[in-house]
Tab-separated table of C-alpha atoms in Angstrom:
chain	number	residue	atom	x	y	z
A	1079	UNK	CA	-137.448	-8.718	-80.063
A	1080	UNK	CA	-140.594	-9.442	-77.436
A	1081	UNK	CA	-140.898	-7.381	-74.613
A	1082	UNK	CA	-138.566	-8.176	-71.534
A	1083	UNK	CA	-140.533	-7.800	-68.360
A	1084	UNK	CA	-137.936	-6.912	-65.436
A	1085	UNK	CA	-138.777	-7.946	-62.004
A	1086	UNK	CA	-137.428	-6.461	-58.704
A	1087	UNK	CA	-134.522	-8.872	-59.036
A	1088	UNK	CA	-133.837	-8.309	-62.512
A	1089	UNK	CA	-133.953	-4.541	-61.406
A	1090	UNK	CA	-131.268	-5.170	-58.946
A	1091	UNK	CA	-129.304	-7.042	-60.864
A	1092	UNK	CA	-129.186	-4.816	-63.865
A	1093	UNK	CA	-128.083	-1.976	-61.276
A	1094	UNK	CA	-125.303	-3.826	-59.966
A	1095	UNK	CA	-124.294	-4.331	-63.522
A	1096	UNK	CA	-124.373	-0.652	-64.154
A	1097	UNK	CA	-122.303	0.190	-60.800
A	1098	UNK	CA	-119.784	-2.502	-61.908
A	1099	UNK	CA	-119.085	-1.069	-65.252
A	1100	UNK	CA	-119.304	2.790	-64.003
A	1101	UNK	CA	-116.455	1.480	-61.569
A	1102	UNK	CA	-114.534	-0.111	-64.403
A	1103	UNK	CA	-114.483	3.168	-66.667
A	1104	UNK	CA	-112.813	5.258	-63.941
A	1105	UNK	CA	-109.903	3.029	-63.906
A	1106	UNK	CA	-109.959	2.326	-67.846
A	1107	UNK	CA	-107.457	5.082	-69.837
A	1108	UNK	CA	-108.788	3.559	-72.971
A	1109	UNK	CA	-112.342	4.920	-72.428
A	1110	UNK	CA	-111.358	8.056	-70.609
A	1111	UNK	CA	-109.496	9.274	-73.667
A	1112	UNK	CA	-112.226	8.387	-75.712
A	1113	UNK	CA	-114.815	10.776	-73.546
A	1114	UNK	CA	-112.035	13.451	-73.829
A	1115	UNK	CA	-111.680	13.115	-77.563
A	1116	UNK	CA	-115.722	13.543	-77.749
A	1117	UNK	CA	-115.311	16.319	-75.652
A	1118	UNK	CA	-117.589	14.701	-72.701
A	1119	UNK	CA	-114.612	13.990	-69.977
A	1120	UNK	CA	-116.952	15.776	-67.348
A	1121	UNK	CA	-116.151	14.162	-63.717
A	1122	UNK	CA	-119.659	15.479	-62.626
A	1123	UNK	CA	-121.456	13.918	-65.600
A	1124	UNK	CA	-119.770	10.545	-65.160
A	1125	UNK	CA	-121.106	10.550	-61.449
A	1126	UNK	CA	-124.347	11.650	-62.120
A	1127	UNK	CA	-124.940	9.401	-65.143
A	1128	UNK	CA	-123.044	6.543	-63.981
A	1129	UNK	CA	-121.242	6.410	-67.461
A	1130	UNK	CA	-119.749	2.919	-67.555
A	1131	UNK	CA	-117.269	0.839	-69.825
A	1132	UNK	CA	-117.517	-2.594	-70.610
A	1133	UNK	CA	-114.175	-4.064	-70.878
A	1134	UNK	CA	-114.990	-8.114	-70.719
A	1135	UNK	CA	-114.125	-8.460	-66.821
A	1136	UNK	CA	-117.690	-8.635	-65.639
A	1137	UNK	CA	-117.483	-12.624	-66.233
A	1138	UNK	CA	-114.284	-13.088	-63.550
A	1139	UNK	CA	-116.485	-11.187	-61.074
A	1140	UNK	CA	-119.311	-13.865	-61.554
A	1141	UNK	CA	-119.394	-17.403	-59.825
A	1142	UNK	CA	-117.873	-20.252	-61.855
A	1143	UNK	CA	-120.390	-20.916	-65.013
A	1144	UNK	CA	-120.094	-24.500	-64.208
A	1145	UNK	CA	-121.370	-24.022	-60.755
A	1146	UNK	CA	-125.378	-23.810	-60.258
A	1147	UNK	CA	-125.053	-19.718	-59.165
A	1148	UNK	CA	-122.686	-19.090	-61.821
A	1149	UNK	CA	-125.220	-20.800	-64.563
A	1150	UNK	CA	-128.215	-18.845	-62.815
A	1151	UNK	CA	-126.837	-15.447	-62.824
A	1152	UNK	CA	-125.480	-15.748	-66.193
A	1153	UNK	CA	-129.023	-16.712	-67.483
A	1154	UNK	CA	-130.440	-14.046	-65.906
A	1155	UNK	CA	-127.895	-11.664	-66.987
A	1156	UNK	CA	-128.887	-13.084	-70.714
A	1157	UNK	CA	-132.757	-12.421	-69.846
A	1158	UNK	CA	-132.513	-8.683	-68.766
A	1159	UNK	CA	-130.006	-8.394	-72.204
A	1160	UNK	CA	-126.505	-8.087	-70.701
A	1161	UNK	CA	-125.181	-11.142	-72.246
A	1162	UNK	CA	-125.561	-12.883	-75.249
A	1163	UNK	CA	-126.900	-16.269	-75.917
A	1164	UNK	CA	-123.023	-16.874	-77.191
A	1165	UNK	CA	-121.985	-16.056	-73.713
A	1166	UNK	CA	-120.302	-13.020	-74.636
A	1167	UNK	CA	-121.183	-9.536	-72.820
A	1168	UNK	CA	-123.440	-7.673	-74.964
A	1169	UNK	CA	-121.797	-4.140	-74.599
A	1170	UNK	CA	-117.943	-5.503	-74.884
A	1171	UNK	CA	-116.091	-2.692	-75.885
A	1172	UNK	CA	-118.709	0.211	-75.073
A	1173	UNK	CA	-118.957	3.188	-73.157
A	1174	UNK	CA	-122.187	2.310	-71.554
A	1175	UNK	CA	-124.879	5.337	-70.829
A	1176	UNK	CA	-127.695	3.941	-68.298
A	1177	UNK	CA	-131.197	5.485	-68.403
A	1178	UNK	CA	-132.505	5.954	-64.809
A	1179	UNK	CA	-135.674	7.169	-63.288
A	1180	UNK	CA	-135.829	9.404	-60.594
A	1181	UNK	CA	-134.673	7.040	-57.621
A	1182	UNK	CA	-131.657	5.637	-60.004
A	1183	UNK	CA	-133.500	2.368	-61.023
A	1184	UNK	CA	-132.247	1.301	-64.767
A	1185	UNK	CA	-134.650	0.820	-67.452
A	1186	UNK	CA	-132.366	0.818	-70.364
A	1187	UNK	CA	-128.437	1.187	-71.091
A	1188	UNK	CA	-127.192	2.374	-74.152
A	1189	UNK	CA	-123.576	1.422	-75.673
A	1190	UNK	CA	-121.443	2.887	-77.868
A	1191	UNK	CA	-118.271	1.094	-79.354
A	1192	UNK	CA	-115.332	3.124	-78.421
A	1193	UNK	CA	-113.022	1.958	-81.424
A	1194	UNK	CA	-114.531	2.594	-84.907
A	1195	UNK	CA	-112.144	-0.369	-86.724
A	1196	UNK	CA	-114.588	-2.820	-86.416
A	1197	UNK	CA	-115.397	-6.153	-88.179
A	1198	UNK	CA	-118.203	-5.449	-90.996
A	1199	UNK	CA	-121.447	-6.040	-89.498
A	1200	UNK	CA	-120.328	-4.888	-86.105
A	1201	UNK	CA	-123.077	-2.360	-84.745
A	1202	UNK	CA	-121.367	0.553	-83.155
A	1203	UNK	CA	-124.499	1.652	-81.330
A	1204	UNK	CA	-126.149	-1.182	-78.642
A	1205	UNK	CA	-129.212	-1.226	-76.185
A	1206	UNK	CA	-130.639	-3.569	-74.356
A	1207	UNK	CA	-133.421	-6.249	-75.842
A	1208	UNK	CA	-136.821	-5.449	-76.220
A	1209	UNK	CA	-138.541	-1.958	-76.491
A	1210	UNK	CA	-136.829	1.112	-75.491
A	1211	UNK	CA	-137.732	2.055	-72.017
A	1212	UNK	CA	-137.603	5.668	-69.684
A	1213	UNK	CA	-136.251	8.859	-70.789
A	1214	UNK	CA	-132.616	9.864	-69.964
A	1215	UNK	CA	-131.923	12.828	-67.847
A	1216	UNK	CA	-135.369	13.021	-66.445
A	1217	UNK	CA	-134.265	15.496	-64.057
A	1218	UNK	CA	-134.251	18.064	-66.466
A	1219	UNK	CA	-137.790	18.118	-67.341
A	1220	UNK	CA	-138.877	18.692	-63.527
A	1221	UNK	CA	-136.184	21.437	-63.824
A	1222	UNK	CA	-137.305	23.436	-67.166
A	1223	UNK	CA	-140.437	23.784	-69.121
A	1224	UNK	CA	-137.969	24.261	-72.290
A	1225	UNK	CA	-135.955	21.135	-73.334
A	1226	UNK	CA	-133.701	20.086	-76.079
A	1227	UNK	CA	-134.566	16.607	-77.564
A	1228	UNK	CA	-131.557	14.926	-79.269
A	1229	UNK	CA	-131.300	12.154	-81.588
A	1230	UNK	CA	-129.044	10.179	-79.486
A	1231	UNK	CA	-127.934	10.023	-75.908
A	1232	UNK	CA	-124.388	10.773	-76.866
A	1233	UNK	CA	-125.219	14.053	-78.181
A	1234	UNK	CA	-127.564	14.890	-75.529
A	1235	UNK	CA	-124.446	13.927	-73.097
A	1236	UNK	CA	-122.397	16.403	-75.290
A	1237	UNK	CA	-124.907	19.135	-74.617
A	1238	UNK	CA	-125.456	18.523	-70.827
A	1239	UNK	CA	-121.129	19.137	-70.940
A	1240	UNK	CA	-121.684	21.985	-72.594
A	1241	UNK	CA	-123.881	23.711	-70.253
A	1242	UNK	CA	-126.992	22.947	-71.567
A	1243	UNK	CA	-128.790	20.842	-68.753
A	1244	UNK	CA	-132.372	21.014	-70.066
A	1245	UNK	CA	-131.581	18.151	-72.498
A	1246	UNK	CA	-132.924	14.649	-73.402
A	1247	UNK	CA	-132.734	12.033	-76.068
A	1248	UNK	CA	-134.965	9.887	-78.120
A	1249	UNK	CA	-133.582	6.710	-79.327
A	1250	UNK	CA	-132.612	7.831	-82.840
A	1251	UNK	CA	-135.030	9.563	-85.179
A	1252	UNK	CA	-137.572	6.776	-84.798
A	1253	UNK	CA	-137.069	6.415	-81.397
A	1254	UNK	CA	-138.922	9.033	-79.635
A	1255	UNK	CA	-141.571	6.721	-77.249
A	1256	UNK	CA	-144.825	6.804	-75.483
A	1257	UNK	CA	-142.508	7.118	-72.194
A	1258	UNK	CA	-141.033	10.557	-73.985
A	1259	UNK	CA	-144.236	11.866	-74.221
A	1260	UNK	CA	-146.100	10.567	-71.146
A	1261	UNK	CA	-142.961	12.663	-69.424
A	1262	UNK	CA	-143.458	15.668	-70.816
A	1263	UNK	CA	-146.956	15.876	-70.249
A	1264	UNK	CA	-146.525	14.816	-66.667
A	1265	UNK	CA	-143.823	17.530	-66.010
A	1266	UNK	CA	-145.752	20.194	-67.903
A	1267	UNK	CA	-143.150	20.843	-70.688
A	1268	UNK	CA	-143.863	23.582	-72.760
A	1269	UNK	CA	-141.357	24.055	-75.596
A	1270	UNK	CA	-139.077	21.284	-77.120
A	1271	UNK	CA	-136.416	22.185	-79.322
A	1272	UNK	CA	-135.447	19.093	-81.789
A	1273	UNK	CA	-131.702	19.018	-81.816
A	1274	UNK	CA	-131.255	16.045	-84.440
A	1275	UNK	CA	-128.682	15.379	-86.956
A	1276	UNK	CA	-128.417	17.697	-89.586
A	1277	UNK	CA	-128.752	14.518	-92.332
A	1278	UNK	CA	-131.775	13.912	-94.493
A	1279	UNK	CA	-133.468	11.100	-91.886
A	1280	UNK	CA	-132.748	13.971	-88.963
A	1281	UNK	CA	-134.277	16.667	-91.142
A	1282	UNK	CA	-137.499	14.559	-91.892
């Protein structure tokens, strides 16, 4: 997809959406059970990384889509990748892990479906449209010269919850971006421990 440039209003709307998903997660037993089953039900992590859950209720909080205000906000949500052209929430049924900078601005969102029994062809892993932006847990780069680099955000979250706080993630085996390299250089990272999946793609 073509790159989408976020302006200040887009960034504010994305942050508000992440905050809504974060509040929803805390009141959703099904996603809390998923976190527990994955070994990542950690209150500190939930708060620090603004973990969220999309459960089809966002639209109920928006102005009616037949009104101008409702149509406008849905168009903006579609532009930044929260809504699809069909009018459905992109991350429906997913744990949401936002990628934030030091100031808390959101640059990317990763979604992982919490149910594995899905219709054929339904992806389990979702992101916003356009190129990946930002570095997850960028605070770790400022705090440590040695960084564990995972293949996926949920893997990095698992390390973090196990006590390894000097961890970040690429966006899949082909997803180490210019943002990652620039952040490593800017923070003077000296050693990177690559913790990708132990499969053919990860080993390569």
